[in-house]
Short mmCIF file of C-alpha atoms in Angstrom, two decimals:
data_model
loop_
_atom_site.label_atom_id
_atom_site.label_comp_id
_atom_site.label_asym_id
_atom_site.label_seq_id
_atom_site.Cartn_x
_atom_site.Cartn_y
_atom_site.Cartn_z
CA MET A 37 -40.61 -5.00 -12.55
CA ARG A 38 -40.93 -2.60 -9.78
CA ILE A 39 -39.83 1.05 -9.96
CA ALA A 40 -40.25 3.41 -6.93
CA ARG A 41 -40.29 7.01 -7.90
CA SER A 42 -40.64 8.17 -4.32
CA ARG A 43 -37.82 10.87 -4.04
CA LEU A 44 -36.45 10.36 -7.57
CA GLY A 45 -36.67 13.25 -9.86
CA THR A 46 -38.35 13.03 -13.24
CA ARG A 47 -35.01 12.98 -15.03
CA ALA A 48 -33.68 10.17 -12.92
CA PHE A 49 -36.89 8.19 -13.43
CA GLY A 50 -36.64 8.67 -17.19
CA ALA A 51 -33.08 7.55 -16.98
CA CYS A 52 -34.11 4.32 -15.21
CA VAL A 53 -36.81 3.63 -17.77
CA ALA A 54 -34.34 4.12 -20.67
CA ALA A 55 -31.72 1.89 -19.12
CA ILE A 56 -34.36 -0.84 -18.49
CA SER A 57 -35.81 -0.70 -21.85
CA ALA A 58 -32.41 -0.91 -23.47
CA LEU A 59 -31.43 -3.94 -21.44
CA SER A 60 -34.57 -5.88 -21.23
CA ALA A 61 -35.46 -6.49 -24.87
CA ALA A 62 -35.36 -10.07 -24.24
CA GLU A 63 -36.94 -9.93 -20.73
CA ARG A 64 -33.46 -9.89 -19.17
CA ALA A 65 -34.06 -7.10 -16.75
CA GLY A 66 -36.22 -9.06 -14.23
CA ALA A 67 -37.31 -7.50 -10.95
CA GLN A 68 -35.77 -4.03 -10.17
CA GLU A 69 -35.47 -2.69 -6.72
CA VAL A 70 -35.12 0.91 -5.73
CA ILE A 71 -33.65 1.51 -2.26
CA GLU A 72 -33.78 4.91 -0.59
CA LEU A 73 -30.91 5.47 1.76
CA PRO A 74 -31.02 7.77 4.81
CA GLY A 75 -31.10 11.51 4.11
CA GLU A 76 -29.06 12.35 7.15
CA ASP A 77 -25.31 12.10 6.85
CA ARG A 78 -23.46 9.81 9.31
CA TRP A 79 -19.85 11.14 9.42
CA LEU A 80 -16.81 8.73 9.19
CA ASP A 81 -13.47 9.41 10.81
CA PRO A 82 -10.88 9.46 7.90
CA ASP A 83 -8.45 7.26 9.93
CA PHE A 84 -6.50 5.99 7.04
CA GLU A 85 -3.17 4.28 7.65
CA ASP A 86 -0.14 5.91 5.91
CA VAL A 87 1.81 3.24 3.90
CA TYR A 88 4.30 5.27 1.74
CA ARG A 89 4.76 8.22 -0.61
CA VAL A 90 6.62 8.39 -3.76
CA GLY A 91 7.52 11.53 -5.66
CA SER A 92 10.37 14.00 -6.43
CA ALA A 93 9.78 15.73 -3.18
CA VAL A 94 11.46 12.77 -1.40
CA GLY A 95 13.96 12.18 -4.00
CA GLU A 96 15.50 9.49 -6.21
CA ALA A 97 15.74 10.08 -9.92
CA TRP A 98 12.95 7.44 -10.67
CA GLN A 99 10.63 9.50 -8.53
CA GLU A 100 10.92 12.58 -10.62
CA PHE A 101 7.49 12.45 -12.28
CA GLY A 102 6.70 14.72 -15.36
CA HIS A 103 2.92 14.44 -15.10
CA VAL A 104 1.08 11.61 -13.28
CA ARG A 105 -1.82 10.78 -15.58
CA GLN A 106 -3.10 7.75 -13.73
CA VAL A 107 -2.26 5.27 -10.96
CA ALA A 108 -3.49 1.66 -10.48
CA PHE A 109 -2.85 -1.39 -8.40
CA ASP A 110 -2.21 -5.06 -9.42
CA THR A 111 -3.38 -8.14 -7.38
CA ALA A 112 -0.14 -8.30 -5.39
CA GLY A 113 -0.48 -4.55 -4.19
CA ASN A 114 2.11 -3.15 -6.54
CA LEU A 115 1.45 0.45 -7.57
CA TYR A 116 1.57 1.51 -11.36
CA VAL A 117 2.12 5.11 -12.08
CA LEU A 118 1.58 6.35 -15.65
CA ASP A 119 3.83 9.32 -16.26
CA SER A 120 2.49 10.68 -19.63
CA LEU A 121 4.99 13.52 -19.94
CA ALA A 122 7.96 11.04 -19.62
CA GLY A 123 6.13 8.41 -21.48
CA ARG A 124 6.72 5.69 -18.98
CA VAL A 125 5.15 3.33 -16.47
CA VAL A 126 6.77 3.18 -12.93
CA VAL A 127 5.99 0.11 -10.83
CA VAL A 128 6.36 0.53 -7.07
CA ALA A 129 6.43 -2.55 -4.64
CA PRO A 130 4.15 -2.64 -1.72
CA GLY A 131 7.08 -1.41 0.48
CA GLY A 132 7.53 1.74 -1.59
CA GLU A 133 10.66 0.82 -3.42
CA LEU A 134 11.11 0.77 -7.24
CA LEU A 135 10.27 -2.55 -8.83
CA ARG A 136 10.70 -1.74 -12.49
CA GLN A 137 9.97 0.88 -15.20
CA PHE A 138 8.86 0.39 -18.86
CA GLY A 139 7.92 2.48 -21.87
CA ARG A 140 9.33 5.64 -23.35
CA LEU A 141 8.34 8.34 -25.79
CA GLY A 142 8.83 7.45 -29.36
CA GLU A 143 7.19 5.85 -32.48
CA GLY A 144 8.50 2.33 -32.18
CA PRO A 145 7.03 -0.85 -30.55
CA GLY A 146 6.44 -0.28 -26.83
CA GLU A 147 6.87 3.45 -27.18
CA PHE A 148 4.33 6.10 -26.42
CA ARG A 149 3.07 9.10 -28.17
CA THR A 150 0.46 10.79 -25.83
CA PRO A 151 -0.35 8.03 -23.49
CA THR A 152 -3.68 8.89 -21.77
CA ALA A 153 -5.05 6.07 -19.81
CA MET A 154 -3.99 2.73 -18.31
CA ALA A 155 -5.46 -0.53 -17.25
CA VAL A 156 -3.65 -3.22 -15.06
CA MET A 157 -5.48 -6.47 -16.00
CA SER A 158 -6.21 -9.21 -13.50
CA ASP A 159 -3.49 -11.46 -14.78
CA GLY A 160 -0.80 -8.63 -14.37
CA ARG A 161 -0.63 -7.49 -18.03
CA VAL A 162 -0.86 -3.71 -18.56
CA VAL A 163 -2.92 -1.95 -21.42
CA ILE A 164 -1.90 1.54 -22.32
CA ALA A 165 -4.08 3.82 -24.39
CA ASN A 166 -1.75 5.48 -26.83
CA LEU A 167 -3.70 8.49 -28.23
CA GLY A 168 -0.95 9.48 -30.57
CA HIS A 169 -0.86 6.08 -32.28
CA GLN A 170 -4.75 5.68 -32.06
CA ALA A 171 -4.06 2.24 -30.52
CA TYR A 172 -3.75 0.22 -27.38
CA GLN A 173 -0.33 -1.30 -26.32
CA VAL A 174 -0.17 -4.51 -24.28
CA PHE A 175 2.72 -5.21 -21.88
CA ASP A 176 3.27 -8.56 -20.06
CA THR A 177 3.73 -9.04 -16.25
CA HIS A 178 7.42 -7.97 -16.62
CA GLY A 179 6.80 -4.88 -18.50
CA GLU A 180 7.87 -6.32 -21.77
CA TYR A 181 6.04 -5.11 -24.89
CA GLU A 182 3.59 -7.84 -26.38
CA ARG A 183 1.61 -6.31 -29.12
CA GLN A 184 -0.53 -3.37 -30.27
CA VAL A 185 -4.32 -3.42 -30.67
CA ARG A 186 -5.94 -1.05 -33.13
CA THR A 187 -8.95 1.18 -32.60
CA ASP A 188 -11.13 2.29 -35.38
CA SER A 189 -10.43 5.78 -36.58
CA GLU A 190 -13.94 7.02 -35.79
CA ARG A 191 -13.16 6.62 -32.17
CA GLY A 192 -9.52 7.23 -32.37
CA HIS A 193 -9.70 10.50 -30.28
CA ARG A 194 -12.06 9.01 -27.66
CA VAL A 195 -9.88 7.54 -24.96
CA PRO A 196 -12.00 6.97 -21.83
CA TRP A 197 -10.85 5.67 -18.42
CA MET A 198 -10.69 1.89 -18.44
CA PHE A 199 -11.76 -0.25 -15.58
CA PRO A 200 -10.47 -3.86 -15.59
CA GLU A 201 -13.02 -6.50 -14.76
CA HIS A 202 -12.33 -8.80 -11.87
CA ASN A 203 -10.84 -12.16 -12.92
CA ALA A 204 -11.41 -11.34 -16.58
CA GLU A 205 -9.36 -10.16 -19.56
CA SER A 206 -11.55 -7.20 -20.52
CA VAL A 207 -12.28 -3.64 -19.20
CA VAL A 208 -15.43 -1.70 -18.79
CA VAL A 209 -15.51 1.88 -20.01
CA GLY A 210 -18.05 4.75 -20.06
CA SER A 211 -18.41 6.91 -23.14
CA GLN A 212 -17.38 10.12 -21.47
CA LEU A 213 -14.29 11.69 -22.89
CA ALA A 214 -11.13 11.47 -20.83
CA GLY A 215 -9.31 13.92 -23.11
CA VAL A 216 -9.99 15.45 -26.53
CA PHE A 217 -7.37 17.68 -28.05
CA PHE A 218 -8.10 20.13 -30.86
CA LEU A 219 -5.12 22.04 -32.04
CA GLY A 220 -6.08 25.50 -33.56
CA GLY A 221 -9.59 25.51 -32.19
CA LEU A 222 -12.81 23.50 -32.03
CA PRO A 223 -14.18 21.81 -35.12
CA GLU A 224 -17.78 22.48 -35.85
CA ASN A 225 -18.79 18.93 -36.63
CA VAL A 226 -17.49 17.16 -33.49
CA GLY A 227 -20.25 16.12 -31.25
CA PRO A 228 -20.34 14.05 -27.96
CA PRO A 229 -20.37 10.22 -28.44
CA ALA A 230 -23.44 8.17 -27.51
CA ARG A 231 -23.63 7.63 -23.77
CA ARG A 232 -23.27 3.81 -23.18
CA VAL A 233 -21.35 1.49 -20.91
CA GLU A 234 -19.17 -0.89 -22.90
CA ARG A 235 -16.99 -3.96 -22.37
CA TRP A 236 -13.75 -3.84 -24.28
CA SER A 237 -11.66 -6.79 -25.18
CA PHE A 238 -8.03 -6.65 -26.35
CA ALA A 239 -7.75 -10.32 -27.39
CA GLY A 240 -7.54 -9.62 -31.18
CA GLU A 241 -5.96 -7.19 -33.54
CA GLU A 242 -8.66 -4.59 -33.08
CA VAL A 243 -10.60 -3.62 -29.97
CA GLU A 244 -13.73 -5.59 -29.65
CA ARG A 245 -16.71 -3.72 -28.00
CA GLU A 246 -19.91 -4.97 -26.41
CA THR A 247 -22.60 -2.64 -25.09
CA ILE A 248 -23.58 -3.48 -21.49
CA ALA A 249 -25.92 -0.57 -20.85
CA GLU A 250 -27.44 2.30 -22.80
CA ALA A 251 -27.24 5.37 -20.47
CA TRP A 252 -29.74 8.28 -20.49
CA GLU A 253 -29.00 10.88 -23.11
CA PRO A 254 -29.36 14.59 -21.95
CA PRO A 255 -31.30 16.69 -24.54
CA ARG A 256 -28.76 18.79 -26.41
CA GLY A 257 -30.76 20.42 -29.19
CA GLU A 258 -30.09 20.61 -32.91
CA GLU A 259 -26.36 21.49 -32.52
CA ASN A 260 -25.70 18.38 -30.54
CA ARG A 261 -23.13 20.12 -28.38
CA ARG A 262 -22.42 19.08 -24.77
CA LEU A 263 -24.14 21.25 -22.22
CA ALA A 264 -22.26 22.96 -19.28
CA PHE A 265 -23.08 21.01 -16.07
CA GLU A 266 -24.44 18.21 -17.99
CA PRO A 267 -24.52 14.97 -15.87
CA GLU A 268 -21.51 12.72 -16.37
CA LEU A 269 -21.71 9.00 -17.12
CA GLU A 270 -19.73 7.80 -13.99
CA VAL A 271 -19.02 3.97 -13.98
CA ASP A 272 -16.78 1.46 -12.23
CA VAL A 273 -16.83 -2.38 -11.86
CA LEU A 274 -17.92 -4.52 -8.97
CA PRO A 275 -16.92 -8.07 -8.09
CA ASP A 276 -18.76 -11.03 -9.92
CA GLY A 277 -19.48 -9.21 -13.19
CA TRP A 278 -21.55 -6.43 -11.81
CA LEU A 279 -21.04 -2.61 -12.34
CA ALA A 280 -22.23 0.66 -10.70
CA TYR A 281 -22.91 3.83 -12.65
CA SER A 282 -24.57 7.17 -12.42
CA ASP A 283 -26.02 9.01 -15.49
CA SER A 284 -28.43 11.59 -14.28
CA SER A 285 -28.43 14.84 -12.24
CA ASP A 286 -30.27 13.03 -9.41
CA TYR A 287 -28.67 10.86 -6.76
CA ALA A 288 -29.41 7.37 -8.37
CA ILE A 289 -26.69 4.75 -8.38
CA LYS A 290 -27.60 1.89 -10.63
CA ILE A 291 -26.34 -1.60 -10.13
CA ALA A 292 -26.31 -3.56 -13.38
CA SER A 293 -24.90 -6.45 -15.35
CA SER A 294 -24.93 -7.38 -18.92
CA GLU A 295 -27.00 -10.44 -18.08
CA THR A 296 -29.70 -8.93 -15.90
CA GLY A 297 -29.72 -5.24 -16.74
CA VAL A 298 -30.44 -2.68 -14.00
CA SER A 299 -31.48 -4.75 -10.91
CA ARG A 300 -31.12 -2.12 -8.10
CA ILE A 301 -31.11 1.58 -7.82
CA LEU A 302 -29.56 3.18 -4.70
CA THR A 303 -30.94 6.71 -4.02
CA ARG A 304 -30.67 9.46 -1.20
CA PRO A 305 -33.41 12.06 -0.86
CA PHE A 306 -31.50 15.03 -2.17
CA SER A 307 -32.67 17.31 -5.00
CA PRO A 308 -30.57 18.83 -7.76
CA GLU A 309 -30.27 22.61 -7.54
CA PRO A 310 -31.60 24.50 -10.63
CA VAL A 311 -28.96 26.38 -12.68
CA THR A 312 -29.39 30.18 -12.31
CA GLU A 313 -28.13 33.03 -14.49
CA ARG A 314 -25.51 33.83 -11.92
CA MET A 315 -24.04 30.34 -12.27
CA GLU A 316 -24.06 30.58 -16.05
CA ARG A 317 -22.13 33.87 -15.95
CA ALA A 318 -19.62 32.57 -13.46
CA GLU A 319 -18.90 29.45 -15.52
CA ARG A 320 -18.61 31.49 -18.66
CA ASP A 321 -16.22 33.97 -16.89
CA ARG A 322 -14.08 30.95 -15.66
CA ARG A 323 -13.75 29.45 -19.09
CA LEU A 324 -12.94 32.94 -20.64
CA ARG A 325 -10.18 33.42 -18.10
CA GLU A 326 -8.70 29.98 -18.83
CA ALA A 327 -8.92 30.56 -22.55
CA GLY A 328 -7.17 33.93 -22.20
CA ARG A 329 -4.24 32.29 -20.62
CA GLY A 330 -3.89 30.18 -23.82
CA SER A 331 -3.64 27.06 -21.83
CA VAL A 332 -6.51 24.54 -21.07
CA ILE A 333 -10.28 24.97 -20.94
CA ARG A 334 -11.67 22.36 -18.65
CA GLY A 335 -15.47 22.19 -18.90
CA ALA A 336 -17.95 20.36 -16.71
CA GLY A 337 -18.03 17.22 -18.47
CA GLY A 338 -14.39 16.16 -18.49
CA ILE A 339 -13.50 17.52 -21.86
CA THR A 340 -10.14 19.11 -22.16
CA VAL A 341 -9.55 21.51 -25.02
CA THR A 342 -6.14 22.90 -25.99
CA GLY A 343 -5.09 25.42 -28.60
CA GLY A 344 -6.97 28.35 -29.81
CA GLY A 345 -6.01 30.41 -26.81
CA GLY A 346 -8.19 33.44 -26.45
CA SER A 347 -9.23 33.46 -30.13
CA ASP A 348 -12.46 35.01 -31.25
CA ARG A 349 -13.78 31.55 -32.18
CA VAL A 350 -13.16 30.08 -28.77
CA ARG A 351 -14.64 33.11 -26.96
CA GLU A 352 -17.58 33.10 -29.11
CA ARG A 353 -18.18 29.37 -28.42
CA ILE A 354 -17.92 30.11 -24.69
CA GLU A 355 -20.31 33.06 -24.86
CA THR A 356 -22.87 30.95 -26.61
CA LEU A 357 -22.42 27.90 -24.38
CA LYS A 358 -25.72 26.23 -23.52
CA PHE A 359 -26.34 24.92 -19.94
CA PHE A 360 -28.17 21.93 -18.50
CA ASP A 361 -31.12 23.01 -16.24
CA GLU A 362 -29.79 21.33 -12.99
CA VAL A 363 -26.41 20.97 -11.25
CA PRO A 364 -25.75 17.21 -10.98
CA LEU A 365 -25.60 15.82 -7.42
CA VAL A 366 -23.01 13.14 -8.21
CA ARG A 367 -19.50 14.29 -9.35
CA GLY A 368 -17.53 10.99 -9.15
CA LEU A 369 -17.97 7.34 -8.53
CA ARG A 370 -15.43 4.61 -7.63
CA THR A 371 -15.58 1.11 -6.29
CA THR A 372 -13.30 -0.89 -4.08
CA TRP A 373 -12.02 -4.36 -4.69
CA ASN A 374 -14.39 -5.69 -2.10
CA GLY A 375 -17.47 -4.02 -3.62
CA ARG A 376 -17.91 -0.90 -1.60
CA ILE A 377 -19.19 2.14 -3.70
CA TRP A 378 -17.76 5.48 -3.07
CA VAL A 379 -19.95 8.41 -4.41
CA GLN A 380 -18.50 11.95 -4.68
CA ARG A 381 -21.25 14.54 -4.18
CA ARG A 382 -21.27 18.15 -5.30
CA GLY A 383 -20.12 20.86 -2.93
CA ASP A 384 -21.39 24.44 -2.53
CA ALA A 385 -20.35 25.63 -5.95
CA PRO A 386 -21.42 23.82 -9.15
CA LEU A 387 -17.94 22.33 -9.70
CA ASP A 388 -16.88 21.96 -6.20
CA ASP A 389 -16.38 18.52 -4.47
CA GLY A 390 -18.55 17.85 -1.52
CA PRO A 391 -18.87 14.99 0.86
CA ILE A 392 -18.15 11.32 -0.13
CA ASP A 393 -20.67 8.64 0.59
CA VAL A 394 -19.74 4.94 1.10
CA LEU A 395 -22.45 2.44 0.08
CA THR A 396 -22.73 -1.25 -0.11
CA VAL A 397 -24.00 -3.07 -3.26
CA ASP A 398 -27.10 -4.47 -1.38
CA GLY A 399 -28.21 -1.00 -0.33
CA GLY A 400 -26.42 -0.32 2.84
CA TYR A 401 -25.27 3.13 3.82
CA VAL A 402 -21.82 2.87 5.69
CA GLY A 403 -21.46 6.66 6.14
CA SER A 404 -19.82 9.75 4.53
CA TYR A 405 -16.61 11.66 4.71
CA ARG A 406 -16.82 15.35 5.22
CA THR A 407 -15.64 17.80 2.50
CA ASP A 408 -12.39 18.57 4.37
CA ALA A 409 -11.51 14.77 4.58
CA PRO A 410 -9.17 13.19 2.02
CA PRO A 411 -10.60 13.41 -1.56
CA LEU A 412 -11.96 10.56 -3.69
CA PRO A 413 -8.98 8.17 -4.15
CA ASP A 414 -7.34 8.04 -7.56
CA ALA A 415 -6.98 4.31 -7.35
CA PHE A 416 -8.22 1.47 -5.14
CA GLY A 417 -6.23 -1.75 -4.57
CA PRO A 418 -6.32 -5.04 -2.77
CA GLY A 419 -6.31 -5.19 1.06
CA GLY A 420 -7.73 -1.70 1.51
CA LEU A 421 -4.86 0.06 -0.39
CA VAL A 422 -5.72 3.41 -1.98
CA ALA A 423 -3.63 6.00 -3.91
CA PHE A 424 -3.94 9.79 -4.06
CA ILE A 425 -2.17 11.97 -6.60
CA GLU A 426 -1.14 15.21 -4.79
CA ARG A 427 0.63 18.44 -5.75
CA ASP A 428 2.75 20.64 -3.55
CA GLU A 429 2.94 24.43 -3.48
CA LEU A 430 5.41 24.18 -6.34
CA ASP A 431 3.05 22.11 -8.45
CA VAL A 432 5.26 18.97 -7.94
CA GLN A 433 3.38 15.77 -8.12
CA SER A 434 3.71 12.92 -5.68
CA VAL A 435 1.60 9.74 -5.06
CA VAL A 436 0.55 8.86 -1.46
CA VAL A 437 -0.58 5.30 -0.69
CA LYS A 438 -2.74 4.72 2.36
CA ARG A 439 -4.82 1.77 3.78
CA LEU A 440 -8.54 1.93 4.46
CA PRO A 441 -10.24 0.63 7.55
CA PRO A 442 -12.21 -2.64 6.84
CA ASP A 443 -15.75 -1.10 7.06
CA VAL A 444 -15.24 1.29 4.09
CA ASN A 445 -13.23 -1.27 1.94
#
């Protein structure tokens, strides 16, 4: 086993060691390679081909989206739009026309109460995470309801993004929270889940979970509360059973599988910025402003808290917020169907998006998109298709589908 520490920070090195030790108990990890990519950015031209746009701005009734929670593609290039406010899934054909719709709000079979995540499986079936029912609902290739798969009550509120594995009937998830809703304030005894990458199967009556990788756990102290600016566990799947993930404040993209563990780490020679008192004050002020509006508090870490408004309890929790000691370099990670890895770096401010790097699994650096280029796509599809969820000046949502050039797909 070979680990190069060259430009990796201590935290990233510790994360690598933790991942390897968790995955190599039976000598599974084998040789590990750390590849340092160039430090100088090579800028890419965002010459994406426009394919179509759907949304109420262009007008038919089926395009009037309440809230586009998530988008995804199937193997035929059809676009799936999860409208959580309307409780439906809209399926759009490759030409931009309506193919079908299914689901609605309600309590019965095939009906949703707070749908929060969607996975379009390789065989065309669709799995919806139904937070209100603490279950997952499975629909066939025609949008007809098949069955419901229960989740245990302990994790009922933990609904992560689900990434379908290629040519398989399972999904890969990271343990980050996609959304946690606490009505009336924050309970004292709710801590963050263990950070791990898991494979979920929906074949039975209850979700079956298998741990693929144990990610690095940030030190949180006795209260076990999430830290502001804490590194996210970003994960997505690659072809042939591999996955890519990031779990530290350093630029260290790990390539792993359940069979071999972490076999390769892709790095760039960037250093995380220390968190300053000025950054802490600005983040507290931002959260206090949102809490005062009585709407949503979005913290670094992907947690959404509603309710409580500007109550003394919420304000006290924000004022006593603890911070991670560095601002993570990686803010997002997605993969294409052909195995390219797109890495969203941080921008000038701690929570700003910066350039997007495009990498290859074997350690190649294709190039980077500037900050003013299109953002990280909300979904990748076959043949270079990508989808972006956009909002206009009236806060009306639409979905724009484009096609990538071959070198970044």
